[in-house]
Amino acid sequence: MKKLNEKGFAVAVILYASATILVLVLILILSVLSTSSKNTLSLVDMVKEQVSGVTGDALQLYNLTTNGGFENHAVAWSTSISEVTNSLTNQLDPSVFHSGKQSLKVSPNGLQWQSLKTVNLNDQIYVGSFVYMEEVKSGAFDISIVTRNGSSLPVLSGSSEISYPTDGFIHQGVIYQVTDTELLLQVGASKNANISAYVDDIVVVNLTKIFGSSKEPSVEWCNSNIKYFNGVMTITNYDSSE
């Protein structure tokens, strides 16, 4: 009798578990049917996230530049590629800016640099900035990553130069491949140029360190999702509307 009771109890447990699973499956099916459009959109977003290298997890972005908005005047900038001088070749302008209270005006030419750290060979680095090209007589405004000897890093996507007038500030983005770990951010125009340009809100992000090798997002995604920030910014998920 005891063996029969134990057998019956086991059968009852199996039947109960089966019924529970069946109910859960039915609930899941009804949920999918009732929100098919939403689930389809979620699937599309998930695919886009995987292609772009961006997941729904919280990601911390670090701006490798200091004082990229020039609100602290010349702090962290240099007129020399060999040392930090906390000085600018060009002048700050409080009458024209993208955000804050001032921007850097490059006219008619001139270069300034800032040292970049926390990079490894083959990393992909995104440089975003807002540039207003007021006038161009010759040459171009340039924002790029260079080595200590002045050589520019390879450009993977985007353009580092603007050689045409713009109607106010435009968002410029470039992705570089690291080939040397002694790097500088170079901002301005060469001595042969004759321009009038304003630059503000510069952000430099090591995409490889944040997203992982071969998972770096495109320059288009960076331009849409990486806004100007000081220090650290958190991205919580992929925004499919941008």
Short mmCIF file of N, CA and C in Angstrom, two decimals, residues 154-237:
data_model
loop_
_atom_site.label_atom_id
_atom_site.label_comp_id
_atom_site.label_asym_id
_atom_site.label_seq_id
_atom_site.Cartn_x
_atom_site.Cartn_y
_atom_site.Cartn_z
N PRO A 154 45.25 56.71 -38.56
CA PRO A 154 44.38 56.34 -39.67
C PRO A 154 42.91 56.62 -39.34
N VAL A 155 42.19 57.20 -40.29
CA VAL A 155 40.77 57.48 -40.14
C VAL A 155 39.97 56.28 -40.63
N LEU A 156 39.13 55.71 -39.76
CA LEU A 156 38.30 54.58 -40.15
C LEU A 156 36.97 55.05 -40.75
N SER A 157 36.42 56.14 -40.23
CA SER A 157 35.18 56.69 -40.78
C SER A 157 35.01 58.12 -40.30
N GLY A 158 34.26 58.90 -41.07
CA GLY A 158 34.08 60.31 -40.76
C GLY A 158 35.16 61.15 -41.39
N SER A 159 35.11 62.45 -41.16
CA SER A 159 36.09 63.37 -41.72
C SER A 159 36.61 64.30 -40.64
N SER A 160 37.92 64.51 -40.61
CA SER A 160 38.54 65.34 -39.58
C SER A 160 38.60 66.81 -39.98
N GLU A 161 38.30 67.13 -41.25
CA GLU A 161 38.43 68.49 -41.74
C GLU A 161 37.10 69.07 -42.20
N ILE A 162 36.97 70.40 -42.06
CA ILE A 162 35.85 71.14 -42.64
C ILE A 162 36.44 72.29 -43.44
N SER A 163 36.15 72.34 -44.72
CA SER A 163 36.74 73.34 -45.60
C SER A 163 35.68 74.18 -46.30
N TYR A 164 34.49 74.26 -45.69
CA TYR A 164 33.39 75.02 -46.31
C TYR A 164 32.62 75.74 -45.21
N PRO A 165 32.02 76.87 -45.53
CA PRO A 165 31.23 77.60 -44.53
C PRO A 165 30.01 76.79 -44.10
N THR A 166 29.63 76.93 -42.84
CA THR A 166 28.46 76.22 -42.33
C THR A 166 27.47 77.22 -41.75
N ASP A 167 26.23 76.82 -41.72
CA ASP A 167 25.18 77.67 -41.17
C ASP A 167 25.03 77.38 -39.67
N GLY A 168 25.94 77.91 -38.90
CA GLY A 168 25.96 77.63 -37.48
C GLY A 168 26.78 76.40 -37.15
N PHE A 169 26.67 75.91 -35.93
CA PHE A 169 27.44 74.76 -35.48
C PHE A 169 26.91 73.47 -36.10
N ILE A 170 27.83 72.63 -36.57
CA ILE A 170 27.47 71.30 -37.06
C ILE A 170 28.22 70.27 -36.23
N HIS A 171 27.62 69.10 -36.09
CA HIS A 171 28.23 68.02 -35.30
C HIS A 171 29.15 67.22 -36.20
N GLN A 172 30.41 67.16 -35.82
CA GLN A 172 31.42 66.46 -36.60
C GLN A 172 31.89 65.24 -35.83
N GLY A 173 32.04 64.09 -36.50
CA GLY A 173 32.50 62.88 -35.82
C GLY A 173 33.49 62.11 -36.66
N VAL A 174 34.51 61.56 -36.00
CA VAL A 174 35.53 60.77 -36.69
C VAL A 174 35.92 59.59 -35.80
N ILE A 175 36.18 58.45 -36.41
CA ILE A 175 36.69 57.29 -35.69
C ILE A 175 38.10 56.97 -36.21
N TYR A 176 39.04 56.84 -35.27
CA TYR A 176 40.44 56.59 -35.62
C TYR A 176 40.88 55.22 -35.12
N GLN A 177 41.90 54.69 -35.78
CA GLN A 177 42.55 53.44 -35.35
C GLN A 177 43.86 53.79 -34.67
N VAL A 178 44.06 53.30 -33.44
CA VAL A 178 45.27 53.62 -32.68
C VAL A 178 46.46 52.81 -33.20
N THR A 179 47.51 53.51 -33.58
CA THR A 179 48.74 52.86 -34.04
C THR A 179 49.94 53.26 -33.18
N ASP A 180 49.69 54.12 -32.18
CA ASP A 180 50.74 54.58 -31.27
C ASP A 180 50.06 55.00 -29.98
N THR A 181 50.65 54.66 -28.85
CA THR A 181 49.99 54.96 -27.57
C THR A 181 50.35 56.33 -27.00
N GLU A 182 51.30 57.04 -27.63
CA GLU A 182 51.64 58.40 -27.22
C GLU A 182 50.88 59.36 -28.13
N LEU A 183 49.67 59.74 -27.70
CA LEU A 183 48.77 60.47 -28.58
C LEU A 183 48.38 61.84 -28.06
N LEU A 184 48.00 62.71 -29.02
CA LEU A 184 47.53 64.05 -28.71
C LEU A 184 46.30 64.36 -29.56
N LEU A 185 45.36 65.08 -28.97
CA LEU A 185 44.24 65.62 -29.73
C LEU A 185 44.70 66.96 -30.29
N GLN A 186 44.59 67.12 -31.61
CA GLN A 186 45.04 68.34 -32.28
C GLN A 186 43.83 69.11 -32.79
N VAL A 187 43.75 70.39 -32.46
CA VAL A 187 42.59 71.22 -32.81
C VAL A 187 43.06 72.52 -33.43
N GLY A 188 42.51 72.88 -34.60
CA GLY A 188 42.82 74.18 -35.19
C GLY A 188 43.01 74.12 -36.68
N ALA A 189 43.96 74.89 -37.19
CA ALA A 189 44.23 74.96 -38.62
C ALA A 189 45.72 75.19 -38.82
N SER A 190 46.27 74.62 -39.88
CA SER A 190 47.70 74.76 -40.16
C SER A 190 48.05 76.19 -40.51
N LYS A 191 49.34 76.52 -40.46
CA LYS A 191 49.79 77.90 -40.67
C LYS A 191 49.51 78.41 -42.08
N ASN A 192 49.22 77.51 -43.02
CA ASN A 192 48.92 77.93 -44.39
C ASN A 192 47.44 78.26 -44.59
N ALA A 193 46.63 78.01 -43.57
CA ALA A 193 45.19 78.24 -43.70
C ALA A 193 44.83 79.69 -43.39
N ASN A 194 43.69 80.08 -43.91
CA ASN A 194 43.13 81.41 -43.62
C ASN A 194 41.62 81.22 -43.45
N ILE A 195 41.20 80.99 -42.20
CA ILE A 195 39.81 80.69 -41.92
C ILE A 195 39.32 81.48 -40.70
N SER A 196 38.03 81.40 -40.47
CA SER A 196 37.43 81.88 -39.23
C SER A 196 36.45 80.80 -38.79
N ALA A 197 36.79 80.10 -37.68
CA ALA A 197 35.98 78.97 -37.24
C ALA A 197 35.88 78.93 -35.73
N TYR A 198 34.80 78.35 -35.24
CA TYR A 198 34.58 78.18 -33.81
C TYR A 198 34.41 76.69 -33.52
N VAL A 199 35.00 76.21 -32.43
CA VAL A 199 34.85 74.81 -32.03
C VAL A 199 34.48 74.75 -30.56
N ASP A 200 33.60 73.79 -30.23
CA ASP A 200 33.10 73.67 -28.86
C ASP A 200 32.71 72.22 -28.61
N ASP A 201 32.61 71.87 -27.34
CA ASP A 201 32.07 70.58 -26.89
C ASP A 201 32.75 69.39 -27.55
N ILE A 202 34.03 69.25 -27.28
CA ILE A 202 34.82 68.14 -27.84
C ILE A 202 34.76 66.94 -26.89
N VAL A 203 34.48 65.78 -27.45
CA VAL A 203 34.46 64.55 -26.66
C VAL A 203 35.29 63.50 -27.38
N VAL A 204 36.12 62.78 -26.63
CA VAL A 204 36.95 61.70 -27.18
C VAL A 204 36.67 60.44 -26.36
N VAL A 205 36.24 59.37 -27.04
CA VAL A 205 35.82 58.15 -26.36
C VAL A 205 36.54 56.94 -26.96
N ASN A 206 37.10 56.11 -26.09
CA ASN A 206 37.72 54.86 -26.53
C ASN A 206 36.63 53.81 -26.71
N LEU A 207 36.18 53.62 -27.93
CA LEU A 207 35.07 52.71 -28.22
C LEU A 207 35.42 51.27 -27.91
N THR A 208 36.64 50.87 -28.21
CA THR A 208 37.05 49.48 -28.01
C THR A 208 37.03 49.12 -26.54
N LYS A 209 37.49 50.02 -25.70
CA LYS A 209 37.54 49.75 -24.27
C LYS A 209 36.14 49.62 -23.68
N ILE A 210 35.17 50.35 -24.23
CA ILE A 210 33.82 50.36 -23.68
C ILE A 210 32.97 49.25 -24.27
N PHE A 211 32.98 49.11 -25.60
CA PHE A 211 32.09 48.16 -26.27
C PHE A 211 32.74 46.82 -26.57
N GLY A 212 34.07 46.79 -26.61
CA GLY A 212 34.77 45.55 -26.93
C GLY A 212 35.28 45.53 -28.36
N SER A 213 36.35 44.79 -28.58
CA SER A 213 36.94 44.69 -29.91
C SER A 213 35.96 44.05 -30.89
N SER A 214 35.86 44.64 -32.08
CA SER A 214 34.96 44.18 -33.15
C SER A 214 33.48 44.42 -32.83
N LYS A 215 33.21 45.11 -31.73
CA LYS A 215 31.82 45.43 -31.36
C LYS A 215 31.60 46.95 -31.31
N GLU A 216 32.57 47.71 -31.80
CA GLU A 216 32.46 49.16 -31.76
C GLU A 216 31.32 49.65 -32.65
N PRO A 217 30.55 50.63 -32.19
CA PRO A 217 29.46 51.18 -33.00
C PRO A 217 30.00 52.03 -34.14
N SER A 218 29.12 52.38 -35.07
CA SER A 218 29.50 53.19 -36.23
C SER A 218 29.62 54.65 -35.84
N VAL A 219 30.22 55.44 -36.72
CA VAL A 219 30.35 56.87 -36.45
C VAL A 219 28.98 57.53 -36.43
N GLU A 220 28.04 57.00 -37.25
CA GLU A 220 26.68 57.55 -37.26
C GLU A 220 26.00 57.33 -35.92
N TRP A 221 26.18 56.14 -35.34
CA TRP A 221 25.59 55.87 -34.03
C TRP A 221 26.21 56.77 -32.97
N CYS A 222 27.52 56.93 -33.04
CA CYS A 222 28.21 57.78 -32.07
C CYS A 222 27.73 59.22 -32.16
N ASN A 223 27.59 59.74 -33.37
CA ASN A 223 27.13 61.11 -33.55
C ASN A 223 25.74 61.32 -32.96
N SER A 224 24.90 60.30 -33.06
CA SER A 224 23.52 60.42 -32.57
C SER A 224 23.40 60.20 -31.07
N ASN A 225 24.25 59.37 -30.51
CA ASN A 225 24.06 58.94 -29.12
C ASN A 225 25.09 59.44 -28.12
N ILE A 226 26.26 59.81 -28.58
CA ILE A 226 27.28 60.30 -27.65
C ILE A 226 27.27 61.82 -27.67
N LYS A 227 26.62 62.40 -26.69
CA LYS A 227 26.55 63.84 -26.56
C LYS A 227 27.76 64.34 -25.78
N TYR A 228 27.92 65.66 -25.75
CA TYR A 228 29.05 66.20 -25.01
C TYR A 228 28.85 65.99 -23.51
N PHE A 229 29.91 65.61 -22.82
CA PHE A 229 29.87 65.44 -21.37
C PHE A 229 31.28 65.59 -20.82
N ASN A 230 31.36 65.92 -19.56
CA ASN A 230 32.64 65.98 -18.85
C ASN A 230 32.77 64.74 -17.98
N GLY A 231 33.92 64.13 -17.97
CA GLY A 231 34.14 62.99 -17.08
C GLY A 231 33.49 61.72 -17.56
N VAL A 232 32.39 61.32 -16.91
CA VAL A 232 31.75 60.04 -17.18
C VAL A 232 30.28 60.24 -17.53
N MET A 233 29.80 59.49 -18.51
CA MET A 233 28.39 59.49 -18.88
C MET A 233 27.92 58.04 -19.02
N THR A 234 26.69 57.75 -18.61
CA THR A 234 26.15 56.40 -18.71
C THR A 234 25.10 56.33 -19.81
N ILE A 235 25.26 55.36 -20.71
CA ILE A 235 24.25 55.05 -21.72
C ILE A 235 23.55 53.78 -21.27
N THR A 236 22.23 53.83 -21.12
CA THR A 236 21.50 52.68 -20.57
C THR A 236 21.01 51.72 -21.64
N ASN A 237 20.70 52.21 -22.83
CA ASN A 237 20.26 51.29 -23.89
C ASN A 237 20.38 51.95 -25.25
#
